[in-house]
Coordinates of C-alpha atoms and ligand atoms in Angstrom, one line a residue:
X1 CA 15.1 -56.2 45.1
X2 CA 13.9 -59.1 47.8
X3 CA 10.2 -60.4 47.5
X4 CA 9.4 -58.2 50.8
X5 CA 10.7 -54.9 48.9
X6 CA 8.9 -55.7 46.0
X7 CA 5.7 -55.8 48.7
X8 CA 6.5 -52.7 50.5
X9 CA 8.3 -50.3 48.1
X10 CA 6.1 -49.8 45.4
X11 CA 3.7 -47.3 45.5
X12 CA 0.2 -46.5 43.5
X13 CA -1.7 -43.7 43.5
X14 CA -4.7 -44.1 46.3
X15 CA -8.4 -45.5 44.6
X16 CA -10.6 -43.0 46.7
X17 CA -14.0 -42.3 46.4
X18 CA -15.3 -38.8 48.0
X19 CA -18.5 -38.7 48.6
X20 CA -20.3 -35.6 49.6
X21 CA -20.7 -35.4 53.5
X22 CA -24.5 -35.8 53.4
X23 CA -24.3 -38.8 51.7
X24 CA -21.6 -39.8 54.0
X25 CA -23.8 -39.3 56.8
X26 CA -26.5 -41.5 55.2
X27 CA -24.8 -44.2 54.3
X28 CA -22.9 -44.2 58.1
X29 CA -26.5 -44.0 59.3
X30 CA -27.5 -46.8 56.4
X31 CA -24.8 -49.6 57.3
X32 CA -24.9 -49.3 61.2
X33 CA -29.0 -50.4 60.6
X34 CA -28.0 -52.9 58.3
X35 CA -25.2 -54.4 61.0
X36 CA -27.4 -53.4 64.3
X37 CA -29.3 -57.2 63.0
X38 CA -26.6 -58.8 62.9
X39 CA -27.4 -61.7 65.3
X40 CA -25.0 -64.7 66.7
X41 CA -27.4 -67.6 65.1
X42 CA -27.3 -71.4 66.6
X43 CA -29.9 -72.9 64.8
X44 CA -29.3 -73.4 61.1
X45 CA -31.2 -74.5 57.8
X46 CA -29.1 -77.0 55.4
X47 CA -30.1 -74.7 52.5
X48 CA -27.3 -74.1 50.4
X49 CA -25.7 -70.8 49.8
X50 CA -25.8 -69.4 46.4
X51 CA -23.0 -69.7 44.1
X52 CA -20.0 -66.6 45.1
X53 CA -21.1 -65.7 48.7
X54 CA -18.5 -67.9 50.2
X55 CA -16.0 -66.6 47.9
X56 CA -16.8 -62.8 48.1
X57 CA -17.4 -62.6 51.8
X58 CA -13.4 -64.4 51.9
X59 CA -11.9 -61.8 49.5
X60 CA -13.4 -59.2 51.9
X61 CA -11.9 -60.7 55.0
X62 CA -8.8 -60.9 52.7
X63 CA -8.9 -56.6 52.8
X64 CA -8.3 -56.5 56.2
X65 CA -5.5 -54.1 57.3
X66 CA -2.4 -56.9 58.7
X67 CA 1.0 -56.0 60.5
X68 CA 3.7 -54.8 57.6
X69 CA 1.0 -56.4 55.6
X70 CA 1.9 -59.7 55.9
X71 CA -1.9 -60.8 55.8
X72 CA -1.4 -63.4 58.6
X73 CA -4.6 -65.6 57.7
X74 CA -5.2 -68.7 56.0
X75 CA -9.0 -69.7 55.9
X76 CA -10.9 -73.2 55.0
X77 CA -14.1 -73.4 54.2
X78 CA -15.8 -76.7 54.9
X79 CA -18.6 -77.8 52.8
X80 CA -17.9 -81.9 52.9
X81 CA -20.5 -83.7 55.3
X82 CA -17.9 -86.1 56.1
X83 CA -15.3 -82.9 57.2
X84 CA -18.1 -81.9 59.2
X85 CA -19.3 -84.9 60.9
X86 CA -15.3 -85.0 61.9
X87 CA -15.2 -81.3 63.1
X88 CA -18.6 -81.7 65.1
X89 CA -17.1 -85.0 66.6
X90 CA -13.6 -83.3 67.9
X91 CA -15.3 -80.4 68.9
X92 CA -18.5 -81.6 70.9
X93 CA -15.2 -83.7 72.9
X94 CA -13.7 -80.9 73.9
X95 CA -16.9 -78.9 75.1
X96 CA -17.9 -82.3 77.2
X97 CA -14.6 -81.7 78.7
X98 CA -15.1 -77.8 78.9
X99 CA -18.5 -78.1 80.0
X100 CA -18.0 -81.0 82.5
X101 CA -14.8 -79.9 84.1
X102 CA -12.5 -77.4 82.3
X103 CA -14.8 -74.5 82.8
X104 CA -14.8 -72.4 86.3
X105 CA -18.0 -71.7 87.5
X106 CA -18.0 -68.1 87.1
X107 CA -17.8 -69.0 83.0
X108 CA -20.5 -71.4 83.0
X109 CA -22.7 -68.8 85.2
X110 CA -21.7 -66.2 82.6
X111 CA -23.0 -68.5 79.6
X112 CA -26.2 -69.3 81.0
X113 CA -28.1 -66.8 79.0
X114 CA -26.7 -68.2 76.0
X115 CA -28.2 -71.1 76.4
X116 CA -25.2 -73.3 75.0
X117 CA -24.0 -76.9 75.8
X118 CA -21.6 -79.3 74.7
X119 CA -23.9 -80.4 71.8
X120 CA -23.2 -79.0 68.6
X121 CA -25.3 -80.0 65.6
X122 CA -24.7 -76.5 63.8
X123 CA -21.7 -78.1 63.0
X124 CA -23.7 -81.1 60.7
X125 CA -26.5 -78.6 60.0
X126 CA -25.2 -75.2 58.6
X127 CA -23.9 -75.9 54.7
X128 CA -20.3 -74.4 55.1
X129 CA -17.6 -73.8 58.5
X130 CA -14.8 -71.1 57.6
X131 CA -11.9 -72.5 60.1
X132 CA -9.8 -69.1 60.6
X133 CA -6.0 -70.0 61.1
X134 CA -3.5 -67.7 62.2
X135 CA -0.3 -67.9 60.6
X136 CA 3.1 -66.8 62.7
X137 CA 5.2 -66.8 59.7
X138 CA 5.6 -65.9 55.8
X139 CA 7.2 -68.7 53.9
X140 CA 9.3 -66.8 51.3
X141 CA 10.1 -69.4 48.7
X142 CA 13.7 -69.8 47.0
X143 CA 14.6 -67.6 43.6
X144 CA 17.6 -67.3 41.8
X145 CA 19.2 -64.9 44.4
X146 CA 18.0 -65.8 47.7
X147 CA 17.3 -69.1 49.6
X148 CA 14.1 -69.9 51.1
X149 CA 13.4 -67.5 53.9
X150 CA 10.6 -67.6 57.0
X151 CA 9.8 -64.5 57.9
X152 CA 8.2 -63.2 61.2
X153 CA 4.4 -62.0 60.9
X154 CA 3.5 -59.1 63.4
X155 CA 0.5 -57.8 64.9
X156 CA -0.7 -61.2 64.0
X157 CA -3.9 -62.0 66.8
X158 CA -4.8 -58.0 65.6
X159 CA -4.7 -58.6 62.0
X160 CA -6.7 -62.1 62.2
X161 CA -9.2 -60.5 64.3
X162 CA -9.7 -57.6 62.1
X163 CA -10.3 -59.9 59.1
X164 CA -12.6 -62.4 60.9
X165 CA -14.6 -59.0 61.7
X166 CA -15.0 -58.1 58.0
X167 CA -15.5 -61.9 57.1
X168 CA -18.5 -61.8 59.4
X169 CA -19.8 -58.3 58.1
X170 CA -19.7 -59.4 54.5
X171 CA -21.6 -62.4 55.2
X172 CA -24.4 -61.0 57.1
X173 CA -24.4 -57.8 54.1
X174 CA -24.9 -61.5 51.9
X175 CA -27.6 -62.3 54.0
X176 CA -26.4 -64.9 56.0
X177 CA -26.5 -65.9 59.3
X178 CA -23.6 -66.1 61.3
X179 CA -21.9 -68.0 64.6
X180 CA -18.4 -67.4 65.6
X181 CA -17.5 -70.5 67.5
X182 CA -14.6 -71.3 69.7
X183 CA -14.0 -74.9 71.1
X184 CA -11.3 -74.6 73.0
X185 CA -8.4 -75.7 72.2
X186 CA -8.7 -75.8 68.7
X187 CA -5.8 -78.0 67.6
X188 CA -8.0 -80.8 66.3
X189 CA -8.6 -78.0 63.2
X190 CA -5.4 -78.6 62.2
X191 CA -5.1 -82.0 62.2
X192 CA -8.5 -82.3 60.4
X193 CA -7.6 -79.9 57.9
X194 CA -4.3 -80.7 57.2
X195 CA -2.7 -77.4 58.4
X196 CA 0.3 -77.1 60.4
X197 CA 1.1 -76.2 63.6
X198 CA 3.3 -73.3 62.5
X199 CA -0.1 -71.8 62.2
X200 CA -2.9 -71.2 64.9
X201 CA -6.8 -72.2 64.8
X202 CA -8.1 -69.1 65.5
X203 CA -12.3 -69.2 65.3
X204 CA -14.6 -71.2 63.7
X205 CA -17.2 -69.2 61.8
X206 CA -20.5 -71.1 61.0
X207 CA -22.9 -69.6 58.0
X208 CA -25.8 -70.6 56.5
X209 CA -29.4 -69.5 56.7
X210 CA -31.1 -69.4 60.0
X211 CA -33.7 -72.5 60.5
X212 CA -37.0 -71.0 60.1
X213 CA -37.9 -71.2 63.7
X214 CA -34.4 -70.0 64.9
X215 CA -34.8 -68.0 68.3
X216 CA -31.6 -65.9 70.1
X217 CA -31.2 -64.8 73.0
X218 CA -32.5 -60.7 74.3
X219 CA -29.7 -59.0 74.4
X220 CA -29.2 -55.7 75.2
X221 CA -26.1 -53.7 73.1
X222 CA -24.3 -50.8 74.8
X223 CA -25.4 -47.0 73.8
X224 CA -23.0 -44.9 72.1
X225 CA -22.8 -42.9 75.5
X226 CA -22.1 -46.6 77.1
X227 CA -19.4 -47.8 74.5
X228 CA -17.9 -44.7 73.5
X229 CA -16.5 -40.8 74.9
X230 CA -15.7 -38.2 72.9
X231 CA -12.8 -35.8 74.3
Ligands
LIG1 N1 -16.8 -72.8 73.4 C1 -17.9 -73.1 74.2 C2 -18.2 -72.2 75.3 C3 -18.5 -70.8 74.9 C4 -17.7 -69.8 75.4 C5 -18.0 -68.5 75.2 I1 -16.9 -67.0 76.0 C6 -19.2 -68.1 74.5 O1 -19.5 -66.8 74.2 C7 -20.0 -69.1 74.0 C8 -19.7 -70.5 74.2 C9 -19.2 -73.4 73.3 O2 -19.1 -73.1 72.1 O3 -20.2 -73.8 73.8

C-alpha cells in the first residue's frame, strides 16, 4: 500500500453530531449575526494576541475540504518586527507601482470608497501576518518500496480559498480583526519567507485588534433575495 492509499482507502466511521432542527435553526440564525460584523479592518492596535488564537484559527483553516484531499496550503505566520518591516517594504513597492501605473483607471475608480493607497503601515502595526501559499504539488518522500514521488494537487485555487475563508471565520469567532491583503504580485513572500516557487503566494491575511479609533468604510451587503434564488 503507497502513502496515497494509505490516505484515501481507509475509512472511519463519520463523528456527527445531530442536533434537533430548532436548535439547528438557532444556531444558523446565531452564527450568521456573529459573522454579519465581520469587517475588513485597516487600522490596527500592536496589542498582542493571546496565547492559542494563532494556532487554533490555523488548525481550523487546516479543516478545509481540498481536491483528493491533498490539503494544498502551507501558511506562515509572521510575528518578527524585522519580517515585517521587510514585508511592508516589498509590498508598499509594488502598490507604488500598482497605484502609480499598473492599475487601469476603472480599478482605481472602483477602490475609491476603500479609501486605500500604496502605504501600508498595517503591515508594522498589526502583531501577526498569515502569508497563505498555495502549493501545486505533494512531495511524497522515499520509503523502502518506492522512490520519492511529486504528486499533482487539484482543485488547488478552490481548496486554498476555502481554507483562507475558514482561517478568516475562526479568527473573527476569536475576536479578532481581520484584512485580507493582496499586493500584487506576491512573489517577494517567497523570497522573504523562504518558500519556493513550486508553491504560490496566495493572500496575505492581517489580524490583530482593531486600533481604538478604527473607522471602515459603509458598506452595504447583498439581501438573501440579492445573493441568492431558490428553485
Ligand atoms: N492590493 C492593493 C489594491 C487593492 C485591490 C483590491 I481588488 C482591493 O479590494 C483593495 C486593494 C492594496 O492593497 O491597496
Amino acid at each position: 500500500m503507497t502513502v496515497t492509499d494509505e490516505i484515501n482507502h481507509r475509512f472511519v466511521p463519520l463523528d456527527y453530531v445531530e442536533r434537533p432542527p430548532n436548535e439547528m435553526t438557532t444556531r444558523a440564525a446565531a452564527f450568521y449575526t456573529l459573522m454579519r460584523r465581520r469587517r475588513t479592518v485597516r487600522d490596527f492596535s500592536d496589542r498582542p494576541i493571546p496565547d492559542g488564537v494563532i494556532e487554533h484559527a490555523l488548525l481550523t483553516a487546516g479543516s478545509a475540504p481540498s481536491g483528493a484531499h491533498r490539503q494544498p496550503w502551507h501558511f506562515v505566520a509572521v510575528t518578527d518586527p524585522a519580517k515585517k518591516a521587510a514585508i511592508r517594504e516589498a509590498a508598499e513597492k509594488e502598490e507604488r507601482a500598482f497605484y502609480g501605473k499598473r492599475a487601469s483607471k476603472e480599478w482605481l475608480e472602483a477602490l475609491e470608497p476603500l479609501g486605500t493607497d500604496p502605504d501600508k503601515p498595517f503591515l508594522t502595526t498589526a502583531p501577526v501576518l498569515i502569508a497563505v501559499f498555495l502549493r501545486r504539488f505533494t512531495f511524497v518522500p522515499e520509503t523502502a518500496g518506492e522512490p520519492a514521488r511529486r504528486l499533482k494537487n487539484y482543485y488547488t485555487a478552490e481548496s486554498v480559498g476555502i481554507a483562507t475563508g475558514l482561517l478568516i471565520a475562526a479568527l473573527h469567532n476569536a475576536g479578532l480583526a481581520t484584512l485580507t491583503h493582496t499586493p500584487s504580485p506576491m512573489g517577494f513572500l517567497n523570497d522573504l519567507l523562504g518558500r519556493g516557487r513550486d508553491e504560490r503566494a496566495y493572500v496575505l491575511v492581517v489580524a490583530g485588534f482593531p486600533a481604538s479609533d478604527a473607522r471602515v468604510p459603509d458598506l452595504k451587503r447583498y439581501t438573501l433575495d440579492e445573493l441568492a434564488t431558490f428553485e
